């Protein structure tokens, strides 16, 4: 065998070993990345829950004794009327003719009872609102997600303490409070009755008719009559009409405003029915609402239109009206919705001469309990509003003292539980001597010094509420520290993985063979981590900490253990960076600072959407100027980028509450078809243009010649269906089943068509754009339909920018990696390794991804989900299907962004998974900032938004991954052509 044969065999063996090594590395990399994704999902899910342990731990504790008020019950029975979704201003103000919509209750306010505004606390949804009214406490925000059909936790309520509860109303509310009570008589209408295409006031009539039938039946049924005439009976009528009509027709519509008259008439008929039936003047009446309704027909946040609800009380035990003398109360504090006490009554209400008494929504529960002489619900945090209940001085003091003792019992129980589970307990000092304060109050009552006793009782109640808040956030510092270290560890771990797997750092750091030599170090790090974790677990176990506390600590210790196990790599990386020139360090520092600056701008954009406008106006000026150095202006690319960026900048100036504009939605269909036609024209005519070569089809003809025409036809047809469906709703006509079926078919069929389009980058992206357009149009109500086109144009500008950088970059090939050394392994699918300048791709992606959050309104606000968007597909109330349609509408812009991102990674030949990890890294920089911005003080609109902001960015690790999986169906076949191919073509 000759020397040449030996050399050839050696070369072949070396290639075989290299190929085998690359294959082993690919398999190892896939396994590791699956593990990292699982760890990331678990970490974000666990840490997302941490805010509820830190800021919003459930306020409910058990084991307290009941506190019975030592007063004679003023009322024998109580009627609670809750008009779901009724705004205070629409209830009190006159109509256009100067007539008031609630004449009966207005007469009550003037001659029989008391009135005011009940201030609700977000989330202003039906369930939390009713819990506040009936149980007297504010359910923690997480309870909204735990289910509507049953109580997520056991809690006490006025209904529990009553002798019997009679209730009629919505199937979503009544069973929550009555379903598990043996002493209850209740009924609900079927869900099918809740049709948004009709006037829902008949639901209120149904509730009254059921109650009237029960009362009439009792005249012939002795057992039923005996049930009605007993003491401590509560009658609860849930009136859903205003809520349904507000969602469907908005609170300024004639249907909603007429529904105010309906509930007033029902209150009058209930009053007349019971007064004629009992004839004992021992019935107390309370009329209120669980939440209001925004102008666009939604609720959930802390806007005044959602938190201000009417409150009218009259009957047995309720004070009569008093004229206003102009004096102010001594309390200048704020309500739970951050509105100031003693706010002036609007002149148009015509009630400025009658004393108005505003309350927090939770104050209604102790009011109802005191009227019936029942113990207040044990978890109530409401303060008894003395201005509503008619008691003498001694009884007032006794009632307030009972209210204070009930709250104090909660405080003592929480202190007892925390002391039993803490190795180093820190008590709440202001109430360290509460027993002496109670003795002092009792002595003042015995001495008939009621004014002093009242002051001390109010102070005791205030301190008890402060003590409850103290124990709610007792573990704040410890949990914040653990979670913060966990987030930092996760981000550091992601950086290490990207550097090890997708860059060309010195080979001796990255070789798989080094894993064997590092095994001893890994064992030492893992042993130390296990030992430290065991110590932490023992401490938490001795303190009887919740399971999630163990999870937070375990995740943090695990991540830092993994980091320390890479000590050799980190040490070698540090030595490597220290040996580089200062230019590279400055470049790295500049990239870091610019990235953090952009991410901080995005954080602030959640509260100031106009920042996106300035961002795209600036990019629209700078990027084309920079691009003009690479491509000629005559190519049209710089001009296109300028126009598309400025076009997109308009939409974050639009109101978050999207106004209805059907003609704009229909017209946007024409814009979409025009954009699609322009893209197809370029795809066919620009084959010899070097600026477009890599974006166009390989084949001259599409797979299906008529595919483009078919997609345009579906877009046009969807525009027509938007017009037809909306006209039916505006005429108060039921949406035809045929129309619904056509809408479903158009949306579903159009989304399947892009799978059959040509695989060229421009052709496939254009087909995706046209494929999702019909569904988006059918779910649009206003300017967001145009935003769809503006976003697509801006994404195309991004692709063209990356294409220009790819073809005209003057960076030497030897500098195409972070390390600046020759690549020592082959990345999958022929991708090159990442370089520092590639950080712009995940950063731009994060910008577009966040812009998509706000293009269809204000995604970060609970109340910005516009339910009328789904009426072209369904009008019968179905919360899960409606929510699914709303979420799908909001997802469509994200799908466009991720499709463009995937196309760019194919175009510039960078690993998409590596870029995904960099995207998650950017998101988590924002996540840790939002983690510290979560609020539990001040306005509840700010509190609710801070929670939703944190949740949005925390969920992106899963959200983006799922969207990647979905869009991969459309983008996996995309093919691009290189510059070399264009050169050969010219030759």
Tab-separated table of C-alpha atoms in Angstrom, residues 325-490:
chain	number	residue	atom	x	y	z
A	325	UNK	CA	-75.105	71.251	55.465
A	326	UNK	CA	-71.762	71.643	53.688
A	327	UNK	CA	-69.558	70.327	56.483
A	328	UNK	CA	-66.829	67.813	55.705
A	329	UNK	CA	-66.073	64.605	57.512
A	330	UNK	CA	-62.862	64.233	59.478
A	331	UNK	CA	-61.649	61.345	57.341
A	332	UNK	CA	-59.734	62.617	54.317
A	333	UNK	CA	-58.474	59.205	53.263
A	334	UNK	CA	-59.108	57.302	50.054
A	335	UNK	CA	-61.275	54.366	49.079
A	336	UNK	CA	-59.932	51.066	47.799
A	337	UNK	CA	-60.143	52.359	44.229
A	338	UNK	CA	-57.953	55.351	45.180
A	339	UNK	CA	-60.782	57.877	45.001
A	340	UNK	CA	-60.830	60.567	47.666
A	341	UNK	CA	-63.506	60.619	50.359
A	342	UNK	CA	-66.147	63.361	50.185
A	343	UNK	CA	-65.868	63.839	46.437
A	344	UNK	CA	-68.436	66.401	45.206
A	345	UNK	CA	-71.671	65.077	43.803
A	346	UNK	CA	-72.097	65.897	40.087
A	347	UNK	CA	-74.668	68.646	39.599
A	348	UNK	CA	-76.523	66.690	36.919
A	349	UNK	CA	-77.426	64.027	39.487
A	350	UNK	CA	-79.659	66.540	41.242
A	351	UNK	CA	-78.850	65.101	44.682
A	352	UNK	CA	-76.417	67.701	45.980
A	353	UNK	CA	-78.823	68.736	48.765
A	354	UNK	CA	-79.126	65.190	50.198
A	355	UNK	CA	-76.276	63.747	52.239
A	356	UNK	CA	-74.295	61.220	50.264
A	357	UNK	CA	-72.438	58.411	52.053
A	358	UNK	CA	-69.870	56.526	49.985
A	359	UNK	CA	-68.546	53.156	51.146
A	360	UNK	CA	-66.046	50.538	50.124
A	361	UNK	CA	-67.803	47.570	48.559
A	362	UNK	CA	-66.733	45.287	51.417
A	363	UNK	CA	-68.503	47.599	53.893
A	364	UNK	CA	-71.884	46.344	52.656
A	365	UNK	CA	-71.405	42.926	54.324
A	366	UNK	CA	-71.099	44.289	57.919
A	367	UNK	CA	-74.010	46.636	57.156
A	368	UNK	CA	-76.252	43.701	56.187
A	369	UNK	CA	-75.072	41.663	59.195
A	370	UNK	CA	-75.776	44.523	61.606
A	371	UNK	CA	-79.245	45.121	60.159
A	372	UNK	CA	-80.112	41.465	60.824
A	373	UNK	CA	-78.219	41.250	64.137
A	374	UNK	CA	-75.960	38.521	62.727
A	375	UNK	CA	-72.233	38.057	63.378
A	376	UNK	CA	-70.155	39.614	60.630
A	377	UNK	CA	-68.499	37.108	58.219
A	378	UNK	CA	-65.270	36.014	59.930
A	379	UNK	CA	-62.996	37.036	57.041
A	380	UNK	CA	-64.644	40.394	56.423
A	381	UNK	CA	-62.414	43.470	56.283
A	382	UNK	CA	-65.316	45.867	55.812
A	383	UNK	CA	-65.973	48.769	58.154
A	384	UNK	CA	-69.523	49.234	59.352
A	385	UNK	CA	-70.929	52.446	57.735
A	386	UNK	CA	-72.732	54.011	60.695
A	387	UNK	CA	-74.308	56.688	58.508
A	388	UNK	CA	-76.585	54.006	57.036
A	389	UNK	CA	-77.823	52.203	60.142
A	390	UNK	CA	-80.237	53.764	62.647
A	391	UNK	CA	-78.813	53.133	66.152
A	392	UNK	CA	-78.447	55.137	69.349
A	393	UNK	CA	-75.012	56.162	70.644
A	394	UNK	CA	-74.536	53.120	72.864
A	395	UNK	CA	-75.585	50.713	70.095
A	396	UNK	CA	-73.312	52.457	67.595
A	397	UNK	CA	-70.296	51.934	69.857
A	398	UNK	CA	-71.230	48.297	70.462
A	399	UNK	CA	-71.667	47.689	66.715
A	400	UNK	CA	-68.337	49.292	65.821
A	401	UNK	CA	-66.574	47.433	68.663
A	402	UNK	CA	-68.013	44.125	67.412
A	403	UNK	CA	-66.768	45.031	63.911
A	404	UNK	CA	-63.297	45.835	65.316
A	405	UNK	CA	-63.181	42.604	67.370
A	406	UNK	CA	-64.097	40.544	64.297
A	407	UNK	CA	-61.159	42.047	62.348
A	408	UNK	CA	-58.913	41.768	65.414
A	409	UNK	CA	-59.701	38.046	65.638
A	410	UNK	CA	-58.381	37.624	62.099
A	411	UNK	CA	-55.218	39.492	63.042
A	412	UNK	CA	-54.675	37.361	66.159
A	413	UNK	CA	-55.230	34.156	64.214
A	414	UNK	CA	-52.710	35.177	61.537
A	415	UNK	CA	-50.208	36.195	64.194
A	416	UNK	CA	-50.678	32.861	65.945
A	417	UNK	CA	-50.175	30.873	62.751
A	418	UNK	CA	-47.065	32.855	61.775
A	419	UNK	CA	-45.549	32.613	65.256
A	420	UNK	CA	-46.064	28.849	65.287
A	421	UNK	CA	-44.199	28.491	61.980
A	422	UNK	CA	-41.394	31.049	62.360
A	423	UNK	CA	-38.040	30.402	63.971
A	424	UNK	CA	-37.612	34.148	64.539
A	425	UNK	CA	-41.041	35.717	64.891
A	426	UNK	CA	-41.406	39.509	64.621
A	427	UNK	CA	-44.749	40.676	66.072
A	428	UNK	CA	-46.771	43.682	64.946
A	429	UNK	CA	-45.773	46.167	67.639
A	430	UNK	CA	-48.738	48.603	67.509
A	431	UNK	CA	-51.040	45.790	68.682
A	432	UNK	CA	-48.678	44.156	71.149
A	433	UNK	CA	-50.971	45.305	74.001
A	434	UNK	CA	-54.349	44.951	72.323
A	435	UNK	CA	-55.940	43.431	75.439
A	436	UNK	CA	-55.333	46.587	77.471
A	437	UNK	CA	-56.889	48.622	74.659
A	438	UNK	CA	-59.994	46.419	74.756
A	439	UNK	CA	-60.228	46.867	78.531
A	440	UNK	CA	-59.974	50.639	78.102
A	441	UNK	CA	-62.783	50.633	75.518
A	442	UNK	CA	-65.034	48.556	77.767
A	443	UNK	CA	-64.349	50.854	80.718
A	444	UNK	CA	-65.265	53.905	78.621
A	445	UNK	CA	-68.497	52.193	77.538
A	446	UNK	CA	-69.302	51.395	81.177
A	447	UNK	CA	-68.705	55.038	82.031
A	448	UNK	CA	-71.008	56.015	79.120
A	449	UNK	CA	-68.165	57.944	77.509
A	450	UNK	CA	-69.364	56.848	74.095
A	451	UNK	CA	-67.455	59.420	72.056
A	452	UNK	CA	-64.092	58.326	73.492
A	453	UNK	CA	-65.052	54.653	73.210
A	454	UNK	CA	-66.005	55.187	69.563
A	455	UNK	CA	-62.652	56.834	68.793
A	456	UNK	CA	-60.733	53.994	70.463
A	457	UNK	CA	-62.832	51.347	68.678
A	458	UNK	CA	-62.212	52.954	65.297
A	459	UNK	CA	-58.474	53.126	66.081
A	460	UNK	CA	-58.484	49.459	67.086
A	461	UNK	CA	-60.187	48.528	63.814
A	462	UNK	CA	-57.653	50.566	61.826
A	463	UNK	CA	-54.688	48.968	63.614
A	464	UNK	CA	-56.153	45.500	63.127
A	465	UNK	CA	-56.447	46.142	59.371
A	466	UNK	CA	-52.833	47.363	59.297
A	467	UNK	CA	-51.788	44.238	61.208
A	468	UNK	CA	-53.537	42.039	58.651
A	469	UNK	CA	-51.587	43.800	55.913
A	470	UNK	CA	-48.349	43.305	57.908
A	471	UNK	CA	-48.792	39.536	58.029
A	472	UNK	CA	-49.903	39.429	54.400
A	473	UNK	CA	-46.379	40.561	53.392
A	474	UNK	CA	-44.448	39.020	56.290
A	475	UNK	CA	-42.191	36.861	54.071
A	476	UNK	CA	-41.670	39.579	51.469
A	477	UNK	CA	-37.893	40.122	51.834
A	478	UNK	CA	-36.973	36.439	51.908
A	479	UNK	CA	-39.101	35.509	48.911
A	480	UNK	CA	-38.006	38.496	46.841
A	481	UNK	CA	-34.347	37.612	47.426
A	482	UNK	CA	-34.803	33.948	46.498
A	483	UNK	CA	-36.783	34.675	43.332
A	484	UNK	CA	-34.419	37.435	42.218
A	485	UNK	CA	-31.401	35.118	42.573
A	486	UNK	CA	-33.340	32.510	40.615
A	487	UNK	CA	-34.025	34.834	37.689
A	488	UNK	CA	-30.404	36.002	37.608
A	489	UNK	CA	-29.216	32.396	37.691
A	490	UNK	CA	-31.555	31.444	34.851
